[in-house]
Short mmCIF file of C-alpha atoms in Angstrom, two decimals:
data_model
loop_
_atom_site.label_atom_id
_atom_site.label_comp_id
_atom_site.label_asym_id
_atom_site.label_seq_id
_atom_site.Cartn_x
_atom_site.Cartn_y
_atom_site.Cartn_z
CA MET A 1 8.56 31.82 13.36
CA PRO A 2 7.65 28.65 15.51
CA LYS A 3 5.67 26.02 13.50
CA THR A 4 3.24 23.28 14.28
CA ILE A 5 4.95 20.15 12.96
CA VAL A 6 3.38 16.72 12.99
CA ILE A 7 5.94 13.84 12.54
CA THR A 8 4.51 10.16 12.09
CA GLY A 9 6.89 7.24 12.64
CA ALA A 10 8.53 9.33 15.45
CA SER A 11 9.16 6.68 18.05
CA ASP A 12 12.71 5.99 16.63
CA GLY A 13 15.15 6.64 13.89
CA ILE A 14 15.04 9.72 11.95
CA GLY A 15 11.55 10.66 13.09
CA ALA A 16 12.56 10.73 16.78
CA ALA A 17 15.81 12.57 15.96
CA ALA A 18 14.26 15.27 13.93
CA ALA A 19 11.56 15.77 16.72
CA ARG A 20 14.25 16.35 19.26
CA GLN A 21 15.98 18.93 17.02
CA LEU A 22 13.04 20.72 15.87
CA ALA A 23 12.01 21.05 19.50
CA ARG A 24 15.48 22.76 20.44
CA ARG A 25 14.65 25.03 17.73
CA GLY A 26 11.51 26.20 19.42
CA HIS A 27 8.96 24.54 17.27
CA ARG A 28 5.74 22.91 18.53
CA LEU A 29 6.22 19.28 17.91
CA VAL A 30 3.42 16.61 17.73
CA VAL A 31 4.81 13.04 17.46
CA VAL A 32 3.02 9.93 16.42
CA GLY A 33 3.95 6.44 16.87
CA ARG A 34 2.60 2.74 17.15
CA SER A 35 4.04 2.08 20.70
CA PRO A 36 2.55 4.12 23.60
CA GLU A 37 5.77 3.61 25.66
CA LYS A 38 8.18 4.55 22.97
CA ILE A 39 6.41 7.52 21.69
CA ARG A 40 5.86 8.90 25.27
CA ALA A 41 9.54 8.83 25.91
CA VAL A 42 10.42 10.74 22.66
CA ALA A 43 7.60 13.28 23.60
CA ASP A 44 8.89 13.68 27.02
CA GLU A 45 12.38 14.43 25.79
CA ALA A 46 11.31 16.75 23.11
CA GLY A 47 8.53 18.57 25.13
CA ALA A 48 5.99 17.48 22.41
CA ASP A 49 2.56 16.22 22.26
CA CYS A 50 2.07 12.73 21.39
CA PHE A 51 -0.52 10.48 19.82
CA THR A 52 -0.61 6.74 18.89
CA ALA A 53 -1.82 4.93 15.96
CA ASP A 54 -1.12 1.47 14.27
CA TYR A 55 -1.08 2.14 10.48
CA ALA A 56 -2.21 -1.42 9.96
CA ARG A 57 -5.65 -0.68 11.17
CA LEU A 58 -7.27 2.34 9.19
CA ASP A 59 -9.83 2.82 11.97
CA GLU A 60 -6.83 3.96 14.23
CA VAL A 61 -5.59 6.36 11.43
CA ARG A 62 -9.11 7.94 11.09
CA ALA A 63 -9.27 8.37 14.93
CA LEU A 64 -5.89 9.86 14.85
CA ALA A 65 -6.86 12.39 12.15
CA ALA A 66 -9.82 13.43 14.12
CA GLU A 67 -7.85 14.16 17.25
CA LEU A 68 -5.28 16.00 15.33
CA ALA A 69 -7.82 18.09 13.46
CA ALA A 70 -9.63 18.96 16.71
CA LYS A 71 -6.59 19.78 18.75
CA TYR A 72 -4.58 21.64 15.84
CA PRO A 73 -6.84 23.69 13.62
CA ARG A 74 -3.58 24.92 11.72
CA ILE A 75 -0.67 22.62 10.82
CA ASP A 76 2.27 23.93 9.27
CA VAL A 77 4.25 20.76 8.50
CA LEU A 78 2.97 17.02 8.30
CA ALA A 79 6.04 14.83 7.98
CA ASN A 80 4.69 11.34 6.79
CA ASN A 81 7.65 9.52 8.24
CA ALA A 82 6.06 6.23 9.39
CA GLY A 83 7.08 3.14 7.27
CA ALA A 84 8.34 -0.38 7.31
CA ILE A 85 10.07 -3.06 5.19
CA LEU A 86 8.22 -6.27 6.25
CA GLY A 87 8.79 -10.05 5.22
CA ASP A 88 6.21 -12.69 3.99
CA ARG A 89 3.09 -11.30 2.45
CA GLY A 90 0.50 -10.32 5.09
CA VAL A 91 -2.86 -9.03 5.02
CA THR A 92 -4.28 -6.42 7.34
CA ALA A 93 -7.70 -6.32 9.10
CA ASP A 94 -8.77 -3.87 6.48
CA GLY A 95 -8.06 -6.34 3.71
CA PHE A 96 -4.90 -4.71 2.24
CA GLU A 97 -1.44 -6.17 1.77
CA GLU A 98 0.49 -4.90 4.82
CA THR A 99 3.45 -2.93 3.26
CA PHE A 100 1.01 -1.18 0.78
CA GLN A 101 -1.29 -0.15 3.67
CA VAL A 102 1.20 0.92 6.35
CA ASP A 103 3.69 2.71 3.93
CA TYR A 104 1.33 4.39 1.49
CA LEU A 105 -2.61 3.95 2.06
CA ALA A 106 -2.47 5.07 5.69
CA PRO A 107 -0.32 8.20 4.88
CA PHE A 108 -2.66 9.05 2.10
CA LEU A 109 -5.78 8.71 4.21
CA LEU A 110 -4.19 10.80 7.21
CA THR A 111 -3.30 13.50 4.74
CA ASN A 112 -6.61 13.80 3.17
CA LEU A 113 -8.37 13.94 6.46
CA LEU A 114 -6.32 16.72 7.63
CA ILE A 115 -6.49 18.76 4.57
CA ASP A 116 -8.26 21.49 6.32
CA PRO A 117 -5.66 22.36 8.90
CA LEU A 118 -3.05 21.77 6.36
CA LEU A 119 -4.55 24.37 4.12
CA ALA A 120 -5.09 26.59 7.00
CA GLY A 121 -1.43 26.44 7.83
CA GLY A 122 -0.16 26.74 4.14
CA ALA A 123 1.56 23.59 5.00
CA SER A 124 4.45 21.62 3.81
CA VAL A 125 3.60 17.86 3.47
CA ILE A 126 6.76 15.85 3.72
CA GLN A 127 7.02 12.03 2.69
CA THR A 128 9.93 10.00 3.76
CA ALA A 129 10.32 7.92 0.45
CA SER A 130 13.48 5.94 -0.66
CA ASN A 131 15.45 5.36 -3.67
CA ALA A 132 13.63 1.85 -3.65
CA ALA A 133 11.02 4.02 -5.67
CA ARG A 134 13.49 4.09 -8.69
CA LEU A 135 15.50 1.01 -8.03
CA SER A 136 12.80 -1.98 -7.22
CA ALA A 137 9.40 -0.44 -7.95
CA ARG A 138 6.91 -2.28 -10.29
CA LEU A 139 3.80 -0.56 -9.36
CA ASP A 140 0.69 -1.95 -10.94
CA LEU A 141 -2.75 -0.24 -10.48
CA ASP A 142 -4.33 -3.63 -11.14
CA ASP A 143 -2.18 -5.30 -8.26
CA LEU A 144 -1.60 -2.56 -5.69
CA ASP A 145 -1.78 -5.30 -3.05
CA ASN A 146 1.28 -7.21 -4.50
CA SER A 147 -0.43 -10.39 -5.07
CA ARG A 148 1.56 -11.38 -7.98
CA ARG A 149 5.39 -11.97 -7.66
CA TYR A 150 5.56 -10.78 -4.26
CA SER A 151 8.75 -9.74 -2.62
CA PRO A 152 9.43 -7.58 0.49
CA VAL A 153 11.68 -5.23 -1.40
CA ARG A 154 9.44 -4.85 -4.32
CA ALA A 155 6.51 -4.17 -2.20
CA TYR A 156 8.50 -1.67 -0.19
CA GLY A 157 9.57 -0.05 -3.40
CA ASN A 158 6.06 0.17 -4.79
CA ALA A 159 4.76 1.76 -1.72
CA LYS A 160 7.54 4.35 -1.87
CA LEU A 161 6.84 4.98 -5.66
CA ALA A 162 3.28 5.59 -4.76
CA LEU A 163 4.39 8.15 -2.26
CA VAL A 164 6.22 9.93 -4.85
CA LEU A 165 3.42 9.92 -7.19
CA PHE A 166 1.00 10.92 -4.41
CA THR A 167 3.37 13.93 -3.70
CA ARG A 168 3.15 15.10 -7.36
CA GLU A 169 -0.60 14.79 -7.36
CA LEU A 170 -1.00 16.69 -3.94
CA HIS A 171 0.95 19.36 -5.41
CA ARG A 172 -1.26 19.65 -8.51
CA ARG A 173 -4.44 19.65 -6.58
CA TYR A 174 -3.63 21.93 -3.79
CA HIS A 175 -0.59 23.96 -4.49
CA ASP A 176 -2.42 27.04 -5.79
CA ARG A 177 -4.10 27.04 -2.43
CA GLY A 178 -0.99 27.36 -0.51
CA LEU A 179 0.03 23.76 0.16
CA SER A 180 3.37 22.44 -0.92
CA ALA A 181 4.52 18.66 -0.96
CA VAL A 182 7.95 16.85 -1.33
CA ALA A 183 9.33 13.65 -0.97
CA PHE A 184 12.87 12.51 -0.12
CA HIS A 185 15.17 9.68 0.41
CA PRO A 186 17.06 10.00 3.67
CA GLY A 187 19.84 7.70 2.79
CA GLY A 188 21.22 4.72 4.80
CA VAL A 189 20.34 4.93 8.50
CA SER A 190 21.72 3.01 11.30
CA SER A 191 18.30 2.43 13.23
CA ASN A 192 15.77 -0.02 14.29
CA PHE A 193 13.96 0.59 10.90
CA ALA A 194 14.20 -2.90 9.57
CA ARG A 195 15.49 -5.16 12.39
CA SER A 196 12.18 -6.79 12.94
CA SER A 197 11.52 -7.40 9.32
CA ARG A 198 11.39 -10.94 7.92
CA SER A 199 13.46 -10.28 4.93
CA PRO A 200 17.01 -10.13 3.66
CA VAL A 201 17.05 -6.36 4.43
CA GLY A 202 16.04 -7.43 8.18
CA THR A 203 18.85 -9.73 8.24
CA LEU A 204 21.29 -7.06 7.27
CA PHE A 205 19.98 -4.70 9.84
CA ARG A 206 20.51 -7.24 12.69
CA THR A 207 24.28 -7.25 11.69
CA PRO A 208 26.92 -4.70 12.76
CA VAL A 209 26.94 -3.44 9.05
CA PRO A 210 24.44 -0.60 9.58
CA ARG A 211 26.41 0.77 12.59
CA LEU A 212 29.65 0.55 10.59
CA PHE A 213 28.71 1.99 7.37
CA PHE A 214 25.26 3.86 7.64
CA GLN A 215 24.83 7.32 9.05
CA SER A 216 23.27 8.11 12.51
CA PRO A 217 19.62 9.04 13.02
CA ASP A 218 20.69 12.48 13.92
CA LYS A 219 22.65 12.89 10.64
CA GLY A 220 19.74 11.18 8.49
CA ALA A 221 17.24 13.57 9.96
CA ARG A 222 19.06 16.73 8.38
CA HIS A 223 16.99 16.37 5.00
CA LEU A 224 13.70 16.10 6.96
CA LEU A 225 14.84 19.09 9.10
CA ARG A 226 15.68 21.19 6.06
CA LEU A 227 12.44 20.58 4.19
CA ALA A 228 10.59 21.21 7.46
CA THR A 229 12.22 24.56 8.20
CA SER A 230 12.84 26.22 4.81
CA GLU A 231 10.84 27.72 2.39
CA PRO A 232 9.22 25.86 -0.62
CA GLY A 233 9.46 27.56 -3.89
CA ARG A 234 12.76 29.26 -2.59
CA ASP A 235 14.72 26.25 -1.11
CA TRP A 236 12.98 23.27 -2.63
CA GLU A 237 10.47 22.66 -5.37
CA SER A 238 6.89 21.50 -4.47
CA GLY A 239 6.06 18.32 -5.98
CA ALA A 240 9.48 17.06 -6.37
CA TYR A 241 11.54 14.00 -5.05
CA TYR A 242 14.99 14.51 -3.50
CA GLU A 243 18.13 12.54 -2.90
CA LYS A 244 21.16 13.97 -1.19
CA GLY A 245 19.55 17.34 -1.14
CA LYS A 246 18.98 17.36 -4.94
CA ALA A 247 15.77 16.96 -7.01
CA ARG A 248 15.99 13.49 -8.82
CA THR A 249 13.61 12.26 -11.48
CA VAL A 250 11.67 8.99 -10.66
CA LYS A 251 10.46 7.47 -13.93
CA ALA A 252 6.90 6.20 -13.63
CA PRO A 253 3.96 5.55 -15.93
CA PRO A 254 1.54 8.66 -15.70
CA MET A 255 -0.70 7.18 -13.26
CA ALA A 256 -0.71 9.62 -10.51
CA VAL A 257 -4.45 10.63 -10.87
CA GLN A 258 -5.56 7.17 -11.34
CA LEU A 259 -3.61 6.20 -8.17
CA TRP A 260 -5.26 9.00 -6.14
CA ASP A 261 -8.78 7.95 -7.40
CA ARG A 262 -8.21 4.38 -6.47
CA SER A 263 -6.68 5.12 -3.22
CA ALA A 264 -9.52 7.34 -2.37
CA ARG A 265 -12.16 4.59 -3.11
CA LEU A 266 -10.06 1.91 -1.11
CA THR A 267 -10.10 4.12 1.94
CA GLY A 268 -13.78 5.15 1.56
CA LEU A 269 -13.25 8.90 1.16
CA GLU A 270 -16.04 10.90 0.21
CA PRO A 271 -15.57 12.68 -3.14
CA GLU A 272 -15.32 16.07 -1.84
CA GLN A 273 -12.63 14.93 0.76
CA ALA A 274 -10.34 13.49 -1.90
CA ALA A 275 -11.16 15.47 -5.15
CA ARG A 276 -10.84 19.21 -3.96
CA GLY A 277 -8.63 21.34 -6.07
#
């Protein structure tokens, strides 16, 4: 049965590849990106609806959520795929460290603002995370803005760990109402993901190495495709984090509830918008 599938970060990489492949399978695709020109090109190729939003501006995330909720009263899949690894520490117009906002806080806000159409669709919420959540994260509830001992890789890992914790708590709060949540690591992908990053990772992505040793976006999108089109509870476990198609434990302090509550306050969500379930 065709699904209504929303993919953020769909201008390039695995988001764009997944959109094209899912559209060929007959699903109704909704793609979201920062660049109007790039996301329109993907939408035209996939026959998808498209929206633009810059995750470095939470007012644009709120506007995006309002547009999506008005047009799609039922959403079957939300793929929170947007993200970036940056360079020197920057602060957004909203006052948050940029990696924390773009990679975690904006998806947290969007998901909460779309909770009604997601529940109506018995949706799967899929987070594109990273093994950086296991390897480089040092998440501190008292320093979510990464103001102490900042590095691009640590900030990225912290944001991805926050997504994994968000996945667990989204499952706990809403799974008994039909919503499922999962996070996954897509593996190394040869794409434009980090080429503009002012970091050692960005330097690597501007060399031939990714093209020689990393998988293509089409191949990297296979995990997102599997999660979007298969059945939670039968084919994958809600609340879990996956690498290479297998559930993997991510060790972290028991802070998922506190992180959710802190994130709700930071994004200005009303209690009833972020504390249901």
